[in-house]
Amino acid sequence: MIYFKNGEFLEEQQMNLSVNDRGYAFGDGVYEVIKVYDGVLYTAQEHLERLIESAEKIRMPLPYTIEQLTNIAQKLLTENQLSVGHIYLQVTRGVAPRAHQFPESDIPPVIIGYTVVNPRPVEHLKMGTAMKSVEDMRWLRCDIKSLNLLGNVLAKQEAIEHSCQEALFVRDGLVREGSASNVFGIKDGILHTHPANNFILNGITRRVVLQIAKDLAIPVVEKEFTLAEALAMDEFFFTSTNAEITPVITIDGKQIGEGVPGPLTRKLQSAFDGQIPMLVSAGNAKERESNGTAS
Ligand code: PSZ
């Protein structure tokens, strides 16, 4: 597999990352995960814009333009012949003797990238999954896609130890997001989600879902709701680059709606699939099969 590091495409053993990298010492950096479907980057522009925004928010200059970053991502996926999976990009403030404050002299950031083969979670997409509510102990800048993920790590682990796929962060009694996803509820035909502020990451998949809802004339309310309100939703789902639109059928062991992925969730999933050529052709193949006309 080919990796990227500061302008070079290298084998893993050539990567030579430093113990004094501020990402390693402090999690002082930002990252992105960009999905690849059938060898094609999906919403790369949006992810790379967010990478630049995250870097600005932590006062870290990025030495690459969106165009250069796109070329890096493209070369990585081509070199590694990635079909379905994602590109991981990470930028840290660079290498300097360990001290909390920024290094005094300007040091170059360390940017790395690699590809991951990652099939779509088809079973979860179809059958739905379980969430567990967890107290949100993270800092107050969840809008930054920072490498500091301890709160997310602990929450996800707690969910898994309770046989749930994903954690549901609750802060001040209000549902915020998943440990690595945004969340949506549907009640009486209205789509509810947390507003894009400092308490959540404004997910790219979240934005896609809101655009789809607009296109389908599904009413949307971007306003906080409580855990009790979440439990009383007719439908619930979480979204992320890899999880796409994953239906949630239980929260804390309590059934949501009918306990199966709901009709509006299905409709949003179909519209999402409709945007991705690979998924459209897979859907067509499935249809031909069920019509008995598969070639
Ligand atoms: O591989 C995975 O499970 C992924 S890929 C991206 C994520 C997980 N998570 C992104 C994320 C997040 O970490 C938090 C805290 N909130 C929301 C999201 C969703 O963001 P997008 O839709 O941009 O991936």
XYZ file of N, CA and C in Angstrom, residues 35 37 84 118-129 165 238 240-247 261 265-266 269 272-273 278-280 282-283 286:
111
model
N -15.095 9.260 1.456
C -15.564 7.980 0.911
C -15.207 7.843 -0.570
N -16.471 5.459 -3.811
C -17.400 4.460 -4.347
C -16.958 4.121 -5.758
N -13.968 0.395 -3.235
C -14.907 0.906 -2.225
C -14.201 0.979 -0.881
N -13.085 -0.609 2.613
C -14.168 -0.605 3.587
C -15.494 -0.801 2.864
N -16.036 -1.998 2.904
C -17.295 -2.234 2.195
C -18.453 -1.472 2.851
N -19.514 -1.234 2.124
C -20.686 -0.578 2.711
C -21.302 -1.482 3.786
N -21.802 -0.903 4.876
C -22.378 -1.724 5.958
C -23.790 -2.191 5.597
N -23.886 -3.038 4.568
C -25.190 -3.356 3.963
C -26.184 -3.968 4.956
N -25.673 -4.796 5.861
C -26.576 -5.451 6.818
C -27.223 -4.418 7.749
N -26.399 -3.525 8.306
C -26.928 -2.478 9.187
C -27.850 -1.527 8.444
N -27.491 -1.216 7.188
C -28.323 -0.305 6.397
C -29.714 -0.886 6.193
N -29.757 -2.212 6.055
C -31.021 -2.884 5.776
C -31.826 -3.161 7.054
N -31.132 -3.669 8.076
C -31.833 -4.170 9.267
C -31.933 -3.143 10.393
N -31.077 -2.117 10.364
C -31.033 -1.162 11.467
C -30.125 -1.652 12.572
N -29.916 -0.798 13.569
C -28.951 -1.125 14.604
C -29.346 -0.461 15.926
N -24.146 -0.617 18.521
C -23.156 -0.257 17.505
C -22.609 1.141 17.722
N -28.700 7.384 12.252
C -27.473 8.181 12.328
C -26.780 8.184 10.977
N -23.030 9.019 8.727
C -21.607 9.357 8.612
C -21.125 8.905 7.249
N -19.923 9.311 6.936
C -19.293 8.979 5.672
C -19.332 7.473 5.409
N -19.050 6.667 6.410
C -19.079 5.219 6.197
C -20.430 4.596 6.542
N -21.116 5.142 7.548
C -22.399 4.556 7.984
C -23.550 4.981 7.075
N -23.299 5.993 6.190
C -24.358 6.532 5.317
C -25.579 6.885 6.169
N -26.757 6.319 5.846
C -27.964 6.560 6.648
C -28.306 5.234 7.327
N -27.856 5.073 8.582
C -28.060 3.806 9.285
C -29.286 3.906 10.207
N -30.328 3.105 9.938
C -31.519 3.150 10.781
C -31.200 2.684 12.215
N -36.565 -0.429 10.502
C -36.307 0.810 9.759
C -37.611 1.355 9.167
N -37.165 6.866 6.566
C -35.736 6.522 6.571
C -35.391 5.797 5.274
N -36.243 4.855 4.910
C -36.046 4.097 3.651
C -36.029 5.027 2.443
N -32.822 6.868 2.366
C -31.764 5.941 1.929
C -31.787 5.763 0.410
N -30.505 8.805 -1.250
C -29.043 8.858 -1.061
C -28.362 7.946 -2.087
N -28.843 6.705 -2.174
C -28.273 5.743 -3.138
C -28.363 6.295 -4.558
N -22.572 4.085 -8.615
C -22.343 2.672 -8.287
C -23.568 2.056 -7.596
N -24.207 2.850 -6.735
C -25.341 2.319 -5.967
C -26.593 2.253 -6.840
N -26.690 3.181 -7.805
C -27.816 3.143 -8.736
C -27.727 1.876 -9.577
N -26.125 -0.864 -8.849
C -26.342 -2.038 -7.993
C -27.839 -2.241 -7.778
N -28.549 -1.126 -7.565
C -30.005 -1.176 -7.370
C -30.700 -1.714 -8.607
N -30.201 -5.382 -8.824
C -31.053 -6.073 -7.861
C -32.476 -6.191 -8.401
